[in-house]
mmCIF file of C-alpha atoms in Angstrom:
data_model
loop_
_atom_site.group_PDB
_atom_site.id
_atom_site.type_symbol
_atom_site.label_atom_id
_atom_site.label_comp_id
_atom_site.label_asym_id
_atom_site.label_seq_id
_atom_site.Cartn_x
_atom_site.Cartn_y
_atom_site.Cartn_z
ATOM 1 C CA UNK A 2 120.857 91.777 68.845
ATOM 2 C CA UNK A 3 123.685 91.155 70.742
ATOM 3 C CA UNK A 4 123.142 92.945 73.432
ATOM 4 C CA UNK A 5 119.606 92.210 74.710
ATOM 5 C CA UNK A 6 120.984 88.793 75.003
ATOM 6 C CA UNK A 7 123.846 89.693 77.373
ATOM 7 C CA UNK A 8 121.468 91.932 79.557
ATOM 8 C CA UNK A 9 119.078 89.011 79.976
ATOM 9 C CA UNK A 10 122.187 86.798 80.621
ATOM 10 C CA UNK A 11 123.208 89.109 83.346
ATOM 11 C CA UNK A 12 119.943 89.525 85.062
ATOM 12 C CA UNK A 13 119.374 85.744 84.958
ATOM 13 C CA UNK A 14 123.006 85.119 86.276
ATOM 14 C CA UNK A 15 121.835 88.032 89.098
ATOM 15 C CA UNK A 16 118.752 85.710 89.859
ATOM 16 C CA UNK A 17 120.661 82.480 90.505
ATOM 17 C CA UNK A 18 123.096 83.992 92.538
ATOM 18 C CA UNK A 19 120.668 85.466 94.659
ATOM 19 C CA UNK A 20 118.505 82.335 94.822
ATOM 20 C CA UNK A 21 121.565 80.021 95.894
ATOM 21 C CA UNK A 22 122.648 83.122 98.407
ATOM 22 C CA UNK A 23 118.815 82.991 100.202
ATOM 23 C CA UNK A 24 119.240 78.916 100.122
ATOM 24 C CA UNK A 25 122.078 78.625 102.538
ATOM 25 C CA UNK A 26 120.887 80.156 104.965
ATOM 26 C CA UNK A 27 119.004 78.445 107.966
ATOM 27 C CA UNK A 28 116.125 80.458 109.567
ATOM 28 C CA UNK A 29 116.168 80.134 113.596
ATOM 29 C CA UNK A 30 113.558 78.062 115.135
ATOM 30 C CA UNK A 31 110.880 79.881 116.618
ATOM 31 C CA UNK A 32 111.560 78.791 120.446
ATOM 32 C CA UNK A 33 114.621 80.046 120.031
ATOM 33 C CA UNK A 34 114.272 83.420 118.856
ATOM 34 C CA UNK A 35 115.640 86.438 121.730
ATOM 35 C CA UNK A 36 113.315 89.455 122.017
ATOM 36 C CA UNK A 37 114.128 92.208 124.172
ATOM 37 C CA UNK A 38 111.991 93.139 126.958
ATOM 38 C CA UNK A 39 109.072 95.285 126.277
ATOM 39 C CA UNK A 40 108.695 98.710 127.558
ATOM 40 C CA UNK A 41 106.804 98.864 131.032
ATOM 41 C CA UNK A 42 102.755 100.282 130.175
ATOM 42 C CA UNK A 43 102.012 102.306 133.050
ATOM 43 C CA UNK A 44 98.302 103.391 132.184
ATOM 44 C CA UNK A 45 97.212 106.586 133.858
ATOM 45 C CA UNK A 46 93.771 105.794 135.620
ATOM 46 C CA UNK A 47 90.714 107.907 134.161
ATOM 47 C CA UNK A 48 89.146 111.074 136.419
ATOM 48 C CA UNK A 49 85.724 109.920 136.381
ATOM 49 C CA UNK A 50 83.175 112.971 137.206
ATOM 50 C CA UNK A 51 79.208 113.178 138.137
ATOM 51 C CA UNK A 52 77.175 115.691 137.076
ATOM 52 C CA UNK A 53 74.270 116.648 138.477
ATOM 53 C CA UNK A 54 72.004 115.459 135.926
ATOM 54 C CA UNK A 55 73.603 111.463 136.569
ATOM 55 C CA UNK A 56 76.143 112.004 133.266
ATOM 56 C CA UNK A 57 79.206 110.437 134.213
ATOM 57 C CA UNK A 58 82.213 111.740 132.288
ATOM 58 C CA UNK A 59 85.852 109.515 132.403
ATOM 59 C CA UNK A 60 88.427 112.328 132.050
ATOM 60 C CA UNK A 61 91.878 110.511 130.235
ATOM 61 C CA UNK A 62 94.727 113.133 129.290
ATOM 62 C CA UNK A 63 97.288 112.186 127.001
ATOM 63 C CA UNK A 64 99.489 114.915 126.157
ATOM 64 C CA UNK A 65 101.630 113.100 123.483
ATOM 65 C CA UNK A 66 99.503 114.791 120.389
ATOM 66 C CA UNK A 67 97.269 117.557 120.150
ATOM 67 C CA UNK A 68 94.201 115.819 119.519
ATOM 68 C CA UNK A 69 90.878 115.512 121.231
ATOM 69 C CA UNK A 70 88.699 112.432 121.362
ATOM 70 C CA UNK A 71 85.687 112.728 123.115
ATOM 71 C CA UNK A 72 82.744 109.671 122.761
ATOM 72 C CA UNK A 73 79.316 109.828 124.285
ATOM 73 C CA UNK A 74 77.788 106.659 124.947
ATOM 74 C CA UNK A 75 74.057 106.813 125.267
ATOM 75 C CA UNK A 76 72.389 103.531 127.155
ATOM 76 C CA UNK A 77 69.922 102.510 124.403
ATOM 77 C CA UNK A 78 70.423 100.190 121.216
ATOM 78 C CA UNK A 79 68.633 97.798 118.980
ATOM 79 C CA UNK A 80 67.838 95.875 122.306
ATOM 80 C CA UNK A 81 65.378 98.375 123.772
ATOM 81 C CA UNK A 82 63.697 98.664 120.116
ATOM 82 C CA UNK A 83 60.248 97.152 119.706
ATOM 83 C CA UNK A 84 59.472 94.128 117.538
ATOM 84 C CA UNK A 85 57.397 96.557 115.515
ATOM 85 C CA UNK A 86 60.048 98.787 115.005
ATOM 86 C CA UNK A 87 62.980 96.324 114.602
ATOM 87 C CA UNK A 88 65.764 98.116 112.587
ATOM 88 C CA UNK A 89 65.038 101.845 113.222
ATOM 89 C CA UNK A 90 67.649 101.984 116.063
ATOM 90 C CA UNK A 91 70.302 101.311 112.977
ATOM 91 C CA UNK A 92 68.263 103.573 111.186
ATOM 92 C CA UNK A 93 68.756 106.878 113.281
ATOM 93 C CA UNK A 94 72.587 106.196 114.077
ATOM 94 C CA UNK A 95 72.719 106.006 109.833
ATOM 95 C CA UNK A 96 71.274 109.532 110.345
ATOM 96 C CA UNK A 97 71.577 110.594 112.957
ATOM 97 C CA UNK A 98 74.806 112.478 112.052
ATOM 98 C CA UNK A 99 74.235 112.947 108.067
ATOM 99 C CA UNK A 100 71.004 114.529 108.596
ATOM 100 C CA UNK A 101 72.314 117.223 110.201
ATOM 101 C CA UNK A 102 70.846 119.698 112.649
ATOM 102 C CA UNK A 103 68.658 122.410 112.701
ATOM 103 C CA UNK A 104 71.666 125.075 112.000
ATOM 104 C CA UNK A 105 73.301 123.120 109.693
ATOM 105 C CA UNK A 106 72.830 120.526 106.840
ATOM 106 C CA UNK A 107 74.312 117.043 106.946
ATOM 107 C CA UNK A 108 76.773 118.253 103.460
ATOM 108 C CA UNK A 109 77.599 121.649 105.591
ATOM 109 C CA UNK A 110 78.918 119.752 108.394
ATOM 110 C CA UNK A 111 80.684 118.028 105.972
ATOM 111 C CA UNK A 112 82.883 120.788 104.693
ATOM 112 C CA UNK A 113 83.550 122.368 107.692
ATOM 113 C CA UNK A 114 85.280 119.106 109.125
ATOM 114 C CA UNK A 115 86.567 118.238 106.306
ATOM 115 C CA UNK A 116 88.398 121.570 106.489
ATOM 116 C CA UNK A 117 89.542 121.046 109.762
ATOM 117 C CA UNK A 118 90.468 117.345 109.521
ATOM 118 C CA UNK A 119 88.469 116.682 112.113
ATOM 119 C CA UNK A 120 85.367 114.060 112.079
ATOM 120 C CA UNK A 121 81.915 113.817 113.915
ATOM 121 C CA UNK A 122 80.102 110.025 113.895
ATOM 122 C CA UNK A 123 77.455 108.269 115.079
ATOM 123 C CA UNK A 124 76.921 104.780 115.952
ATOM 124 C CA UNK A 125 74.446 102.456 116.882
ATOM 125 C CA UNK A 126 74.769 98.910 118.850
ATOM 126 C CA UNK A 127 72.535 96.207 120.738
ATOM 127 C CA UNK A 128 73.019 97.992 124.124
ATOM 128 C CA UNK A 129 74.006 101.553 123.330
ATOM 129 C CA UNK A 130 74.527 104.349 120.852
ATOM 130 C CA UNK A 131 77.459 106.793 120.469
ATOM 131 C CA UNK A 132 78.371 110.179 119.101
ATOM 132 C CA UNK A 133 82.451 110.755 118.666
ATOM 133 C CA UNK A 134 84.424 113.629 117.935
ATOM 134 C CA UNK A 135 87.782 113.335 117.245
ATOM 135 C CA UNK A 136 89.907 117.154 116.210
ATOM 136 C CA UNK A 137 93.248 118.923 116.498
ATOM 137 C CA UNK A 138 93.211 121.094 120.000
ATOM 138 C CA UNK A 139 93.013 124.191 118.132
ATOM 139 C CA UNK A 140 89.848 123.560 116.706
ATOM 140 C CA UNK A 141 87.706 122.117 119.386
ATOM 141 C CA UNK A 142 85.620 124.950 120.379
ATOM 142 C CA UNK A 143 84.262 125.534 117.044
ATOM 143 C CA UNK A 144 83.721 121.621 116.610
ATOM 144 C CA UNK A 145 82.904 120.940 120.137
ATOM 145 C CA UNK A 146 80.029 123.210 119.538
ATOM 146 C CA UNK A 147 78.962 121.272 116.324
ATOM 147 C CA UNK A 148 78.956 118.375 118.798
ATOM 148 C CA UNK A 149 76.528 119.733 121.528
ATOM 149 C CA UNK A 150 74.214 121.075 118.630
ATOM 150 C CA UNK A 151 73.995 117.705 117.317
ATOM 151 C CA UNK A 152 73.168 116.270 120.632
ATOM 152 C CA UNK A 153 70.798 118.536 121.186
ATOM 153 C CA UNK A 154 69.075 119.087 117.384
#
């Protein structure tokens, strides 16, 4: 019986130490805090490219990690939608992506990013839609592909 006693003694003695350590200490006033100087941000301007058919493509490289990113932004959201129709824009960028294509089934496309850490979305907005991709380098081509096909299907 003894001994639970002393073991709560200690660990109460531990807490009032610590709480009149913490209380004697002043915290600096905010105005007077020192930072150092942030790093300079140089960002690298974007390549921007026509194509023939009007599609303008901003080309960023960023070595640091071997991922991709690539986002398609499609001029047409909930604004162009008819009164009739109001909600179907949020509608198709709901399922867009999860219904799949005609190769492939929503759940298929699935598995084979999920395999690949990779991911495929779509969104929808008041003044556009998108379609994403984001993967490790080494599997863009396969994914990339998956991309197109759902742009297309």
């Amino acid at each position: 019986m003894q001994a639970p006693k002393l073991r709560f003694v200690q660990i109460l003695l531990s807490f009032v130490l610590l709480a009149s350590g913490l209380g004697t200490a002043q915290p600096t006033p905010w105005n007077q805090l020192k930072f150092p100087p942030l790093p300079a941000v140089n960002p690298q301007q974007p390549t921007r490219i026509q194509l023939g058919n009007g599609m303008v493509i901003f080309l960023q490289p960023d070595h640091e990690l071997p991922l991709i990113s690539v986002t398609a932004r499609i001029r047409s959201g909930s604004i162009s939608e008819p009164a009739s129709k109001t909600g179907l824009v949020g509608l198709y960028g709901d399922v867009w992506r999860t219904g799949g294509t005609k190769s492939k089934t929503g759940d298929q496309m699935d598995d084979f990013l999920e395999a690949r850490a990779a991911k495929i979305e779509t969104g929808d907005g008041s003044d556009s839609t998108t379609i994403s991709l984001n993967c490790l380098k080494g599997d863009f081509d396969p994914i990339f592909e998956m991309y197109l096909d759902l742009l297309r299907n």
